[in-house]
Coordinates of C-alpha atoms and ligand atoms in Angstrom, one line a residue:
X1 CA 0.0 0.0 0.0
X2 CA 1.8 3.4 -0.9
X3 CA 2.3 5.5 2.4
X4 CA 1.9 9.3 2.2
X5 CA 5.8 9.9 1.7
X6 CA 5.3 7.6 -1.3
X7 CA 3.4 9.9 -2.7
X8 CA 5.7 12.6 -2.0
X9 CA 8.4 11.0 -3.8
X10 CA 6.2 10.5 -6.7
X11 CA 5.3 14.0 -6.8
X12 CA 8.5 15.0 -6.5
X13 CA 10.0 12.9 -9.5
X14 CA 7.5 14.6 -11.5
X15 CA 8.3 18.3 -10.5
X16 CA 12.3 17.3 -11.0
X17 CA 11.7 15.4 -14.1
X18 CA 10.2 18.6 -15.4
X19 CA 6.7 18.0 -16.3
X20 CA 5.4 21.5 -17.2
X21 CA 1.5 20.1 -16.4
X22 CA 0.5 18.0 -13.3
X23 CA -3.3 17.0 -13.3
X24 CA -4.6 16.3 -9.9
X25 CA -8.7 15.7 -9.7
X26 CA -9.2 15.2 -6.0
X27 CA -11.8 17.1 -3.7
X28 CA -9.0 17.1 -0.8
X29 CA -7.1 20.2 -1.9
X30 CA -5.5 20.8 1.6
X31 CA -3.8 17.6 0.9
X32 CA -2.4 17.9 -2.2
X33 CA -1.1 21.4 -1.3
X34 CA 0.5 20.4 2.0
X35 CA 2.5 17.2 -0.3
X36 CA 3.2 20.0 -2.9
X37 CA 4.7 22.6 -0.3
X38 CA 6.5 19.3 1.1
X39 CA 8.4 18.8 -2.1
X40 CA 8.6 22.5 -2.5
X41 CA 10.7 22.9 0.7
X42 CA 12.5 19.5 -0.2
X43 CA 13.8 21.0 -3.5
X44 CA 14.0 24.2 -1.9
X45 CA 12.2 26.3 -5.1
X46 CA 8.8 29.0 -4.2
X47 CA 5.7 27.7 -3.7
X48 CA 2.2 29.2 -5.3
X49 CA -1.0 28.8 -4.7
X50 CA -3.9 30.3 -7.1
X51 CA -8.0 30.8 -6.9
X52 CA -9.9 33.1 -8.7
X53 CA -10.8 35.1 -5.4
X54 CA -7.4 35.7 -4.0
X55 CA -5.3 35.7 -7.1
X56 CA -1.3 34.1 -6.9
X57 CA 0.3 33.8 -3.7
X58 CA 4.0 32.9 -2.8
X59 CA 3.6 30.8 0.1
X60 CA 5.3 32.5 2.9
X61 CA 3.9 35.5 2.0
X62 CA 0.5 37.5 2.8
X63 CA 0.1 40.0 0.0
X64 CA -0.9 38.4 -3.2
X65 CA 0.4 39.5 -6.4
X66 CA -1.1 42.3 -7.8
X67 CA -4.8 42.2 -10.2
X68 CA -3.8 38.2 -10.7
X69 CA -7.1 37.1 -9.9
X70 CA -7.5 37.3 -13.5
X71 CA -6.9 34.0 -15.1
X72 CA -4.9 36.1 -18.1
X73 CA -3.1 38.5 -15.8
X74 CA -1.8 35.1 -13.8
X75 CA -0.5 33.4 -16.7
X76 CA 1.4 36.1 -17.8
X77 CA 2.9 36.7 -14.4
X78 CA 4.1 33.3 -14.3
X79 CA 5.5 33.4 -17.7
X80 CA 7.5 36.7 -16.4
X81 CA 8.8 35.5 -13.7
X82 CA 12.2 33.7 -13.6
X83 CA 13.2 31.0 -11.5
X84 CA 12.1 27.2 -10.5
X85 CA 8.9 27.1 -9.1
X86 CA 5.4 24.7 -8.3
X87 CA 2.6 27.0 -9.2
X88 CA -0.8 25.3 -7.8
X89 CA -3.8 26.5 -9.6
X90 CA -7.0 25.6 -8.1
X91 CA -10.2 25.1 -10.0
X92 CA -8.4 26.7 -13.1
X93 CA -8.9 24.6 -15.7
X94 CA -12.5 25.6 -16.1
X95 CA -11.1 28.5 -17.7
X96 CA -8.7 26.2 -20.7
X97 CA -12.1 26.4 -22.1
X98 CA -10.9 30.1 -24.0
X99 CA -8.5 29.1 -26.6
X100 CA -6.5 32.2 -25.4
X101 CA -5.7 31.1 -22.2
X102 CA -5.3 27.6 -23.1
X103 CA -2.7 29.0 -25.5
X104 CA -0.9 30.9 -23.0
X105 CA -0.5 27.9 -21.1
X106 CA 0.6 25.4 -23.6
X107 CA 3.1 28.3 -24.1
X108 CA 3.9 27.9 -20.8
X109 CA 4.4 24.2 -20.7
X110 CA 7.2 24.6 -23.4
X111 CA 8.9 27.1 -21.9
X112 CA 8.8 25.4 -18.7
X113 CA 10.7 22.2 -19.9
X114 CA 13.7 23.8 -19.8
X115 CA 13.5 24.8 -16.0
X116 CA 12.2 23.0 -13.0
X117 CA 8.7 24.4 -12.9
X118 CA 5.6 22.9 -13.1
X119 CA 2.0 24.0 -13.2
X120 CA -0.5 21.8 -10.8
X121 CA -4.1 21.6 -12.4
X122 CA -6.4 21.0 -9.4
X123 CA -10.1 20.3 -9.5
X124 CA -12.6 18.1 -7.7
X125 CA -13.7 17.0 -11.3
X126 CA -10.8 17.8 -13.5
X127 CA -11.5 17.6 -17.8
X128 CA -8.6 18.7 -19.6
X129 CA -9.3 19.8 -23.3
X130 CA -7.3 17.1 -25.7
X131 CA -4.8 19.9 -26.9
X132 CA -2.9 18.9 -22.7
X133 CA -2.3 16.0 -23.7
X134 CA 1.0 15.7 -24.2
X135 CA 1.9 18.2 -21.6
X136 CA -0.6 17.5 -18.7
X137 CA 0.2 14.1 -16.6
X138 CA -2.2 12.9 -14.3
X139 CA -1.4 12.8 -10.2
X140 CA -3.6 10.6 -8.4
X141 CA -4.0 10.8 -4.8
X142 CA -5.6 8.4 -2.8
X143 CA -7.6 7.5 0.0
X144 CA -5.6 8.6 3.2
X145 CA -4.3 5.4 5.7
X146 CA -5.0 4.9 8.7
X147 CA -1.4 6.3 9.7
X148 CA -2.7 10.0 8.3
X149 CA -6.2 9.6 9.3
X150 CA -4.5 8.8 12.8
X151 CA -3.0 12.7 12.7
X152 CA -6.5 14.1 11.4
X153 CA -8.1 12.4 14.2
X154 CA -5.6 13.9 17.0
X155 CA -5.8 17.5 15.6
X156 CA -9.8 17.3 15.7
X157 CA -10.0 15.5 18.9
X158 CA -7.4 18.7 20.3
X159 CA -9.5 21.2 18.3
X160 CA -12.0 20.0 20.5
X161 CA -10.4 20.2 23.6
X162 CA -8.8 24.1 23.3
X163 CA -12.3 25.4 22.0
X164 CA -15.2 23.2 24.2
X165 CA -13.3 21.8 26.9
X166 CA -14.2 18.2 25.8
X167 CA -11.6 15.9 27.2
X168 CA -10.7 12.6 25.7
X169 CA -11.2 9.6 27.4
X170 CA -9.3 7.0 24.7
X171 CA -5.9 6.0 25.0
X172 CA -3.6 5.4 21.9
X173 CA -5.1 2.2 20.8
X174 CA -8.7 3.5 20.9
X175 CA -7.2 6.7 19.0
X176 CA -6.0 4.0 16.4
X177 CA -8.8 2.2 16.4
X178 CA -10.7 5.7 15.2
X179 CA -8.3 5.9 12.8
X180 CA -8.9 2.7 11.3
X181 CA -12.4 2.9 11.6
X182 CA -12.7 6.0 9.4
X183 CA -11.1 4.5 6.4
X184 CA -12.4 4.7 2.8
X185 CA -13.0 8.7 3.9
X186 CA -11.4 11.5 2.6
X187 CA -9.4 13.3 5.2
X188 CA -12.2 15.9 5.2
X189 CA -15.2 13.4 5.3
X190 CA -12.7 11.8 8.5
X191 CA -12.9 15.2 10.4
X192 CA -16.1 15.8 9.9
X193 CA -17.5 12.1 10.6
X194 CA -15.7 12.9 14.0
X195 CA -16.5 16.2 14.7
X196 CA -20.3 15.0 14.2
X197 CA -19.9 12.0 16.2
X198 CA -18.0 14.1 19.7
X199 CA -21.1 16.9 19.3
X200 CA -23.8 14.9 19.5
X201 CA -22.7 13.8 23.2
X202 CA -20.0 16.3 24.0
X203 CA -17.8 13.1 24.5
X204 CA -14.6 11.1 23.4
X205 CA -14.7 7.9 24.8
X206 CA -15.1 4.5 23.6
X207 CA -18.5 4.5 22.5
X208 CA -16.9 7.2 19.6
X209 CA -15.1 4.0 18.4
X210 CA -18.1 2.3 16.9
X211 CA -19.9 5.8 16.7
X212 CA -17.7 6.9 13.8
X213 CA -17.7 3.2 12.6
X214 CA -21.7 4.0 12.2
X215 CA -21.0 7.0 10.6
X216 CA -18.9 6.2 7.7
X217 CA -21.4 3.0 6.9
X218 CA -23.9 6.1 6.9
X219 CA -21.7 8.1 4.8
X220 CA -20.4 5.3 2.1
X221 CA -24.5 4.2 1.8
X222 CA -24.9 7.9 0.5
X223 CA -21.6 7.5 -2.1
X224 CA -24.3 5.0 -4.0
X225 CA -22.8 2.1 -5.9
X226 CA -21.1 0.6 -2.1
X227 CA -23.4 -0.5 0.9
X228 CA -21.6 -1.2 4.4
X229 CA -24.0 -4.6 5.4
X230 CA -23.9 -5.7 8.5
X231 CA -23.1 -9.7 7.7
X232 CA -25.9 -11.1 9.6
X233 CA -25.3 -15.1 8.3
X234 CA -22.7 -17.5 8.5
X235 CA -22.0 -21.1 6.7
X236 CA -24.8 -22.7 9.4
X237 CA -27.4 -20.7 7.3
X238 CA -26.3 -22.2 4.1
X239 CA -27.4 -26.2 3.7
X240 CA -25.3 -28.0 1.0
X241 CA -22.9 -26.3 -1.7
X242 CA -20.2 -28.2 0.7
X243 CA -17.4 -28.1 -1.8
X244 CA -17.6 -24.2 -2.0
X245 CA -18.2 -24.3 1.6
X246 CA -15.0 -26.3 2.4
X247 CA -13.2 -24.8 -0.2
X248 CA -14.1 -21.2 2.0
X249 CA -14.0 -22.7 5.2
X250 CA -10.0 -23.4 4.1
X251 CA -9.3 -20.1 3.5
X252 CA -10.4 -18.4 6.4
X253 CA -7.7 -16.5 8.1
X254 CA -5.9 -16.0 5.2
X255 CA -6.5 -12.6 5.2
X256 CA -5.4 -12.1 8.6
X257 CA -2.5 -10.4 10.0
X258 CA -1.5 -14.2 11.1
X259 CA -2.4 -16.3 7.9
X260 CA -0.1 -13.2 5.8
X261 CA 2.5 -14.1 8.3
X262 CA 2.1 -17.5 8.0
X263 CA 3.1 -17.0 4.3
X264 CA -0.3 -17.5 2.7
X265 CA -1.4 -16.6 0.0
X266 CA -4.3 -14.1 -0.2
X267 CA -7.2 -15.5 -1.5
X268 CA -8.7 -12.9 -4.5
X269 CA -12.6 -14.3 -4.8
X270 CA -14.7 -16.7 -6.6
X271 CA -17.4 -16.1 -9.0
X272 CA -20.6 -18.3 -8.3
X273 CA -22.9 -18.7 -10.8
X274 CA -25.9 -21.2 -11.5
X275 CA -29.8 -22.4 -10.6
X276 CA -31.3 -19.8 -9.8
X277 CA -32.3 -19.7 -5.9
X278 CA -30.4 -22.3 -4.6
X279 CA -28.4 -19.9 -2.5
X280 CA -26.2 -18.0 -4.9
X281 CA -26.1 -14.6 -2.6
X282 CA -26.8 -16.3 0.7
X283 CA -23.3 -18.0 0.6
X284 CA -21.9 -14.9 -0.8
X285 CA -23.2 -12.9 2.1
X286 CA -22.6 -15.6 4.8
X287 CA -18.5 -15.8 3.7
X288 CA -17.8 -12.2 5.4
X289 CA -20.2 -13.9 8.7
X290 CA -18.2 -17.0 8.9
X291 CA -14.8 -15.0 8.2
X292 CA -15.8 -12.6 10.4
X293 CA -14.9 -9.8 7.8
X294 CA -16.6 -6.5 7.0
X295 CA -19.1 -6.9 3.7
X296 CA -20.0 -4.4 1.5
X297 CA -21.7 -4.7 -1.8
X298 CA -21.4 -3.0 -4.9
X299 CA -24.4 -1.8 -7.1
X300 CA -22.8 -2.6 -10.9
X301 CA -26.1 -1.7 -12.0
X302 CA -25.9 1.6 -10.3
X303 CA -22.7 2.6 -12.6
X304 CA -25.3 3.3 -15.3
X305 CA -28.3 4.4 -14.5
X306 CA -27.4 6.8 -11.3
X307 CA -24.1 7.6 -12.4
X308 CA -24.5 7.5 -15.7
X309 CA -21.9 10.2 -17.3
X310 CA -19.0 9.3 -14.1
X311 CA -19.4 5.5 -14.3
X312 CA -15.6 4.8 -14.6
X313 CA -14.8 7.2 -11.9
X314 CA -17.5 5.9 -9.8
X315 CA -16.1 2.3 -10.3
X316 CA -12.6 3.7 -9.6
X317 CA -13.5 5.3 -6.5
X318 CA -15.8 2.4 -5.3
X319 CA -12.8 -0.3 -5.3
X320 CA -10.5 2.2 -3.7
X321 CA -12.7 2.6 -1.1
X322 CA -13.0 -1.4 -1.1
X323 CA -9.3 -1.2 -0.4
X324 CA -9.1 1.0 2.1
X325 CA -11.5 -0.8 3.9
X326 CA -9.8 -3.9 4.0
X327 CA -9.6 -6.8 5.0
X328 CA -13.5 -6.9 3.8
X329 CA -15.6 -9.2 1.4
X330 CA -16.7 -7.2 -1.8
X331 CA -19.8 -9.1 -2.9
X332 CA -20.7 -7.7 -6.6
X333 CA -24.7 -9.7 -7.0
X334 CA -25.7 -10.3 -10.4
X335 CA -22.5 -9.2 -11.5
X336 CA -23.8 -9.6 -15.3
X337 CA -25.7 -6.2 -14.7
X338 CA -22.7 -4.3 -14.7
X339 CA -20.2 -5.9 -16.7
X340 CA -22.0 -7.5 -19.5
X341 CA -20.5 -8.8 -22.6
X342 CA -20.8 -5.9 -25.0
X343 CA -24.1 -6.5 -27.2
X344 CA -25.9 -7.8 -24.8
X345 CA -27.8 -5.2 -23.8
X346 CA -29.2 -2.8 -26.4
X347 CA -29.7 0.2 -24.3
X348 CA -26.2 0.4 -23.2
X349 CA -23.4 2.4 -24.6
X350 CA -21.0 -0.4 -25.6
X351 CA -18.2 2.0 -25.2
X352 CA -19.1 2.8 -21.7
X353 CA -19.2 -1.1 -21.4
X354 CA -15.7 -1.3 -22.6
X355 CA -14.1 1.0 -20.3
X356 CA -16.5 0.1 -17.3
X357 CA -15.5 -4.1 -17.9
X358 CA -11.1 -2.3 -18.9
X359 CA -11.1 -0.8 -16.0
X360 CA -12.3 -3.4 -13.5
X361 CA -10.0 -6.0 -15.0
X362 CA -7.3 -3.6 -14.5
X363 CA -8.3 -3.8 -10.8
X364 CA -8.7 -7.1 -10.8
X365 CA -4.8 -7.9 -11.9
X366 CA -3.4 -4.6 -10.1
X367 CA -5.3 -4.5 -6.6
X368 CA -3.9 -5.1 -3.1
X369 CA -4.5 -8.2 -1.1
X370 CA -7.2 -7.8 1.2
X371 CA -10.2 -7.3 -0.4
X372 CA -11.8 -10.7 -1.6
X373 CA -14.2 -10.7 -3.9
X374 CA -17.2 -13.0 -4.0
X375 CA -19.5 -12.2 -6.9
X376 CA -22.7 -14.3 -8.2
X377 CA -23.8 -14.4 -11.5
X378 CA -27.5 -15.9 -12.8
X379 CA -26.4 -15.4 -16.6
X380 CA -23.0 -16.3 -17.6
X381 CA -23.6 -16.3 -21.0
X382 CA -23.7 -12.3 -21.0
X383 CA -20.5 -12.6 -18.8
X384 CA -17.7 -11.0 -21.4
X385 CA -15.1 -14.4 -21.5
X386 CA -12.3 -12.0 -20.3
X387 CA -13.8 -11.6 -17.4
X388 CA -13.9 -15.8 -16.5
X389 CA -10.3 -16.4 -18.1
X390 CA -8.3 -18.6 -15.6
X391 CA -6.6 -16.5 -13.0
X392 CA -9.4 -13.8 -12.8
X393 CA -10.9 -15.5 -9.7
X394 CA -9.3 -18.4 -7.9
X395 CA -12.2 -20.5 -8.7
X396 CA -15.4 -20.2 -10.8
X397 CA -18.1 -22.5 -9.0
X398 CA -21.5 -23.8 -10.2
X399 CA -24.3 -24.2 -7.8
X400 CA -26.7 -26.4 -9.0
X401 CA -30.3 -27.6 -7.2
X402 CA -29.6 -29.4 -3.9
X403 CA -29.6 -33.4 -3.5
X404 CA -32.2 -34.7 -1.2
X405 CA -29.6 -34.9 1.7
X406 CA -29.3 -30.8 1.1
X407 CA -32.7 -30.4 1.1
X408 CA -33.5 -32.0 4.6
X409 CA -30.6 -29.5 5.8
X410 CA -32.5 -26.9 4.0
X411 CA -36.1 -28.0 5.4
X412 CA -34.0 -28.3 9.0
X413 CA -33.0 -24.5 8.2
X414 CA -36.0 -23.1 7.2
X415 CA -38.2 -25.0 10.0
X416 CA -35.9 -23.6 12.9
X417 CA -35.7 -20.3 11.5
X418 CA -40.2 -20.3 11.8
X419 CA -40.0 -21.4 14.9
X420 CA -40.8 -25.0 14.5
X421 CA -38.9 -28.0 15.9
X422 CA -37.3 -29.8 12.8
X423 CA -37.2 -33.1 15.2
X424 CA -41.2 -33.2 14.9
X425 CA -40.7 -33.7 11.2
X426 CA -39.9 -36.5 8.6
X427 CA -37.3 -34.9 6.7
X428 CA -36.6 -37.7 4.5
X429 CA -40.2 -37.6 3.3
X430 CA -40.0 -33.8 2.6
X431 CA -36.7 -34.2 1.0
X432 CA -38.2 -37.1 -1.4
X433 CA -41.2 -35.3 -2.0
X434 CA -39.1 -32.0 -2.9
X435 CA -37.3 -33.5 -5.9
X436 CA -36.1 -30.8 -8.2
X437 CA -36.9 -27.9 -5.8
X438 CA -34.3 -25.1 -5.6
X439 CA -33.9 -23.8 -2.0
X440 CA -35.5 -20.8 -2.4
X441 CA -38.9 -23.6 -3.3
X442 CA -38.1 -25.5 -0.5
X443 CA -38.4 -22.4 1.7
X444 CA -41.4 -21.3 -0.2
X445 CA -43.0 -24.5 0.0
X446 CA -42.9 -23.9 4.1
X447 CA -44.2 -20.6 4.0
X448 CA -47.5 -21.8 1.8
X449 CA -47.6 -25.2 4.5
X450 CA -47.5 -22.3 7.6
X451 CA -50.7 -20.7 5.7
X452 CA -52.2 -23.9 4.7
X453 CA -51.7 -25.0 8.4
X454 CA -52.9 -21.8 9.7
X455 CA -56.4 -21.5 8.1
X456 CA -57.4 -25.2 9.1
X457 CA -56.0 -23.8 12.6
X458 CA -53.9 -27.2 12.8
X459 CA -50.2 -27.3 13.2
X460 CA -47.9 -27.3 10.7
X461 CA -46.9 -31.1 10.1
X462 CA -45.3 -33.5 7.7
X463 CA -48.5 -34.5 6.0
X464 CA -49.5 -30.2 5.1
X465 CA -45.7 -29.8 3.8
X466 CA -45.6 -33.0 1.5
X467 CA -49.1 -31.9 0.2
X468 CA -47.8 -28.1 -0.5
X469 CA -44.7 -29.8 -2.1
X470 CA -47.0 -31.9 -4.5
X471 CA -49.0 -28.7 -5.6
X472 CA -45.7 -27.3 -6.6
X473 CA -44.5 -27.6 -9.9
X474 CA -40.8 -26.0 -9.6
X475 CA -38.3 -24.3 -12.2
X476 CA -36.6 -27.2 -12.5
X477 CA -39.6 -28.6 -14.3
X478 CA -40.8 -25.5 -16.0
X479 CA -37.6 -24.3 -17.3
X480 CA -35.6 -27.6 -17.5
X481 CA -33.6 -26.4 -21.1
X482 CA -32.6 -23.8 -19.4
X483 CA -31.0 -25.5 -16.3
X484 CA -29.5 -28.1 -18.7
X485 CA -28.0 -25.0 -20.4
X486 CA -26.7 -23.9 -17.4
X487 CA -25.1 -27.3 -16.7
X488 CA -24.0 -28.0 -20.0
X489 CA -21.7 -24.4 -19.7
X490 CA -20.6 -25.3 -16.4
X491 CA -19.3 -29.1 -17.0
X492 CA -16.2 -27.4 -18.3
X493 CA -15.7 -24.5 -17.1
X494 CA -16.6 -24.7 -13.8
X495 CA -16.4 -26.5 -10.1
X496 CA -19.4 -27.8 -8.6
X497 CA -20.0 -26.7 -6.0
X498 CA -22.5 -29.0 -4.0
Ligands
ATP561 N1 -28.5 -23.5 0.0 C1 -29.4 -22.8 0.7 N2 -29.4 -22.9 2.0 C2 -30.3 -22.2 2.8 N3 -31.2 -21.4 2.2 C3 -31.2 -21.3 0.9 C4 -30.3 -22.0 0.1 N4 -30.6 -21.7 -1.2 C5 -31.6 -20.9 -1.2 N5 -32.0 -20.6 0.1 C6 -33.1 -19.7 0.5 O1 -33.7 -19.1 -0.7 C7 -33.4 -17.7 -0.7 C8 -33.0 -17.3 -2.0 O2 -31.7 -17.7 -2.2 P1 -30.5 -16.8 -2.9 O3 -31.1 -15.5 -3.1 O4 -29.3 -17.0 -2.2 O5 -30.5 -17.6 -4.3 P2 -29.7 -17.2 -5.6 O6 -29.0 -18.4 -6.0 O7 -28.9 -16.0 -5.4 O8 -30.9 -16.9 -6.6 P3 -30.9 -15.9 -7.8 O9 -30.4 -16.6 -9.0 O10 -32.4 -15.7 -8.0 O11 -30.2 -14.7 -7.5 C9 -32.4 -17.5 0.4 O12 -32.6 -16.2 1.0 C10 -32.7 -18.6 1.3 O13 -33.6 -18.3 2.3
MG562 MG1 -29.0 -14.0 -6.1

């Protein structure tokens, strides 16, 4: 994971390897302005800053430079003066938009190649005309750690205690744990989470902890593609599917500080795919229960409808934020909706498909260990084949309708989650009468039997379930091509996974 003196190097090569143009888009411009004066001071050359309201100012001083609020007054100050330098121009390139000024600047850049000075573009949604190209490189800075959210949550909690009195009752490990609790925040959305969380009781103590942990599940549920769950089920919820269960089961820890140390290797995710209902999303859900991981799932779907016009951003933001909330299990449901084979759909810009499906394969191959991703699929034949090549996910895995063993287990579920003693019932007869049920029939099928039972006011018993399993003809049945489809695609490409 690159550290925030990382990035200081990085910016640093650029400025010293002369790149007239450096493109930042980032809604955090304290940050990139406190790396920037870092490498300024490090290289020892003057610092500027620019907005439209206060004009150019040499850091260090408190008197802007004369009438440079001007965009065109600015430029040509720059261009006068002589000298290394970092000029940091915020929101600016709004105004690239006259071809005079982007003139001036392209200008600029060439003259600037033959000192060490470099222009810094910065914009919370930065679009550079095409003409930049080969001047302008793009700066990227992420997500803060937990080391620099650390700092940001000292200086609030101080803030705090100069101006309300509020003392802290935490010790450094419940500081850190903050810390770590507000990552996938900006450091801005960090300070505030905080601030928020000390005024509503006046108080830093443990209970701000999980308070801030609330918080940010409150404040990534707004961001709109990524929900923080809660992961509510665990392999006990899940009957059959045991080779994906062992297979899991294995892995556990292998995320952990101890299984790293250990020398294992991190597990990336598996794709499940097959009949529908047979408990394609409930094994997703229960991995992060039984591994005792964070789960949050991404809305592929969202990328174009809500987002439409930011999709690839969106996507690129969403996974960083999956990072920085590591370890955690990314579950991406019906995975097909977002990255569909191009053609597919009719409605979709199959450009926008292109880049969204690039530039999640790209994450796929680059991405840090710690995020394992467990995605489901109920069409594979609109999954794009680049996206199933071997070494995408450690294992693609094909559910298929449960054996009558799986579906006592899945009657024995179902039963104790209504209530009802499952030793009171003949499973084996339910089982055999539920032949080619999925499990979402077989829970179904006991929700009709509670009714059935209900109305004649008699208890629900083996005899009302058989009967409501009879009445039933299930997909199985009604769609058996497709199912055989489904099998037919998976006998080669896949591992069962019951
Ligand atoms: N193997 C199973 N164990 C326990 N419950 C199951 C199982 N399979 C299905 N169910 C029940 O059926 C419901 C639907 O299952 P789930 O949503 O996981 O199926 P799916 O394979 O994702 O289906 P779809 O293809 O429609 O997305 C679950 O919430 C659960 O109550
Ligand atoms: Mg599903």
């Amino acid at each position: 994971m690159s550290t925030a003196s990382d990035k200081r190097d990085e910016l640093r090569l650029l400025v010293n390897s002369r790149h007239p143009i450096i493109a930042v888009e980032t809604s955090e411009e304290k940050r990139i302005e406190d790396l920037l004066s870092g490498v300024a001071a490090e290289l020892d050359i003057p610092f500027f800053t620019w907005t439209v309201t206060q004009g150019l100012l040499r850091k260090g001083t408190d008197q802007p430079i004369y009438e440079t609020e001007d965009p065109g007054m600015m430029l040509g100050n720059v261009a006068k003066m002589r000298g290394d330098g970092i000029f940091l121009l915020k929101d600016f390139a709004r105004y690239l938009e006259q071809d005079k000024l982007l003139r001036r600047l392209r200008e600029l850049a060439a003259s600037f190649r033959e000192v060490k000075r470099s222009i810094v573009l910065s914009a919370p949604v930065l679009k550079l005309p095409p003409e930049l190209d080969d001047d302008a490189v793009p700066f990227r800075i992420e997500l803060p750690d937990s080391v620099l959210l650390l700092k940001v949550v000292q200086a609030t909690i101080a803030e705090f205690g100069l101006q309300a009195r509020i003392k802290a009752e935490l010790d450094q490990a419940g500081l850190r744990q903050v810390a770590q609790n507000l990552t996938g925040l900006t450091m801005e959305e960090a300070r505030r989470t905080l601030a928020k969380c000390i005024l509503e009781r006046n108080k830093v103590d443990a209970r701000t902890v999980t308070d801030v942990l609330e918080a940010k599940r409150n404040a990534l549920r707004q961001e709109g593609t990524l929900t923080y769950l809660k992961a509510e089920s665990n392999f006990a919820d899940v009957a059959g599917l045991k080779n994906l269960k062992e297979w899991l089961r294995k892995r556990r820890g292998a995320l952990s500080a101890e299984g790293q140390k250990f020398g294992l290797e991190p597990p990336k995710g598996v794709l499940i795919t097959g009949v529908q209902g047979c408990g394609k999303s409930l094994c997703a859900k229960a991995v992060a229960g039984e591994w005792s991981l964070q789960l949050a799932r991404f809305d592929a779907g969202a990328l174009y409808d809500k987002f439409i016009g930011e999709s690839e951003k969106r996507l690129r933001k969403s996974l960083e934020i999956a990072e920085k909330l590591a370890p955690i299990v990314l579950w991406i449901d019906e995975m097909e909706k977002g990255f569909a084979a191009t053609g597919s759909s009719a409605d979709v810009d199959a450009g926008l498909t292109q880049r969204i499906l690039a530039t999640f394969l790209t994450w796929l191959q680059d991405r840090q260990p710690g995020v394992f991703l467990v995605a489901t699929s109920n069409n594979i034949h609109a999954l794009p084949p680049e996206l199933l090549r071997k070494g995408r996910f450690d294992e693609i895995f094909f559910v298929d309708l449960p054996d009558a063993e799986a579906r006592a287990e899945l009657f024995k579920i179902h039963l104790k989650k209504r209530g009802r003693d499952p030793a009171g019932f003949d499973l084996a007869a339910v089982a055999s009468a539920s032949e080619g049920f999925s499990g979402a029939e077989v829970e179904q099928a006991i929700v009709s039997a509670l009714y059935t039972a209900f109305s004649k006011q008699a208890q629900l018993s083996t005899e009302i379930i058989v009967a409501e399993c009879h009445a039933t003809r299930p997909l199985s049945v009604t769609r058996h091509e497709e199912v055989e489809r489904l099998r037919e695609w998976a006998r080669e490409r896949a591992v069962p996974a019951n």
